[in-house]
């Protein structure tokens, strides 16, 4: 059983690792905790095609679920 992630920074790292794994383009993260009431970070990335973007999204979701992060 995978350990549960404890902080938003750990979740962001897991997401970034997933994005890197499938070669997402222009990965940017923004810490918005001080200006947002519903999230701490925003991640933005690009892909080369619709299929690539869908594969990236599926991988991020799969990796978060494997770490027991509620989506």
GROMACS .gro file of C-alpha atoms in nm:
model
   71
    1UNK     CA    1   0.000   0.000   0.000
    2UNK     CA    2   0.139   0.341  -0.098
    3UNK     CA    3   0.189   0.602   0.173
    4UNK     CA    4  -0.063   0.883   0.191
    5UNK     CA    5   0.067   1.225   0.085
    6UNK     CA    6   0.052   1.477   0.363
    7UNK     CA    7   0.102   1.820   0.212
    8UNK     CA    8  -0.001   2.009  -0.097
    9UNK     CA    9   0.368   2.043  -0.189
   10UNK     CA   10   0.399   1.664  -0.199
   11UNK     CA   11   0.090   1.643  -0.421
   12UNK     CA   12   0.236   1.909  -0.655
   13UNK     CA   13   0.562   1.711  -0.675
   14UNK     CA   14   0.371   1.393  -0.764
   15UNK     CA   15   0.183   1.582  -1.036
   16UNK     CA   16   0.502   1.738  -1.174
   17UNK     CA   17   0.670   1.397  -1.181
   18UNK     CA   18   0.373   1.259  -1.378
   19UNK     CA   19   0.393   1.551  -1.621
   20UNK     CA   20   0.767   1.501  -1.667
   21UNK     CA   21   0.723   1.128  -1.717
   22UNK     CA   22   0.501   1.182  -2.021
   23UNK     CA   23   0.701   1.478  -2.151
   24UNK     CA   24   0.453   1.759  -2.091
   25UNK     CA   25   0.568   2.095  -2.227
   26UNK     CA   26   0.604   2.426  -2.039
   27UNK     CA   27   0.521   2.296  -1.692
   28UNK     CA   28   0.448   2.588  -1.459
   29UNK     CA   29   0.329   2.587  -1.100
   30UNK     CA   30   0.188   2.884  -0.914
   31UNK     CA   31   0.141   2.909  -0.540
   32UNK     CA   32  -0.191   3.089  -0.494
   33UNK     CA   33  -0.266   3.007  -0.131
   34UNK     CA   34  -0.266   3.374  -0.029
   35UNK     CA   35  -0.511   3.481  -0.300
   36UNK     CA   36  -0.733   3.175  -0.337
   37UNK     CA   37  -0.985   3.029  -0.097
   38UNK     CA   38  -1.010   2.686  -0.263
   39UNK     CA   39  -0.657   2.580  -0.368
   40UNK     CA   40  -0.293   2.620  -0.275
   41UNK     CA   41  -0.131   2.557  -0.614
   42UNK     CA   42  -0.219   2.577  -0.981
   43UNK     CA   43  -0.029   2.365  -1.233
   44UNK     CA   44  -0.034   2.444  -1.603
   45UNK     CA   45   0.125   2.234  -1.877
   46UNK     CA   46   0.096   2.183  -2.252
   47UNK     CA   47   0.104   1.884  -2.481
   48UNK     CA   48   0.167   1.825  -2.847
   49UNK     CA   49  -0.179   1.692  -2.940
   50UNK     CA   50  -0.517   1.610  -2.796
   51UNK     CA   51  -0.415   1.248  -2.748
   52UNK     CA   52  -0.094   1.353  -2.570
   53UNK     CA   53  -0.284   1.585  -2.337
   54UNK     CA   54  -0.537   1.313  -2.253
   55UNK     CA   55  -0.255   1.066  -2.179
   56UNK     CA   56  -0.091   1.322  -1.949
   57UNK     CA   57  -0.418   1.382  -1.763
   58UNK     CA   58  -0.481   1.008  -1.726
   59UNK     CA   59  -0.127   0.957  -1.588
   60UNK     CA   60  -0.163   1.235  -1.331
   61UNK     CA   61  -0.494   1.090  -1.210
   62UNK     CA   62  -0.352   0.736  -1.200
   63UNK     CA   63  -0.047   0.844  -0.997
   64UNK     CA   64  -0.256   1.046  -0.751
   65UNK     CA   65  -0.499   0.756  -0.700
   66UNK     CA   66  -0.207   0.519  -0.638
   67UNK     CA   67  -0.093   0.752  -0.359
   68UNK     CA   68  -0.446   0.757  -0.210
   69UNK     CA   69  -0.509   1.124  -0.292
   70UNK     CA   70  -0.880   1.199  -0.317
   71UNK     CA   71  -0.955   1.366  -0.649
   0.00000   0.00000   0.00000
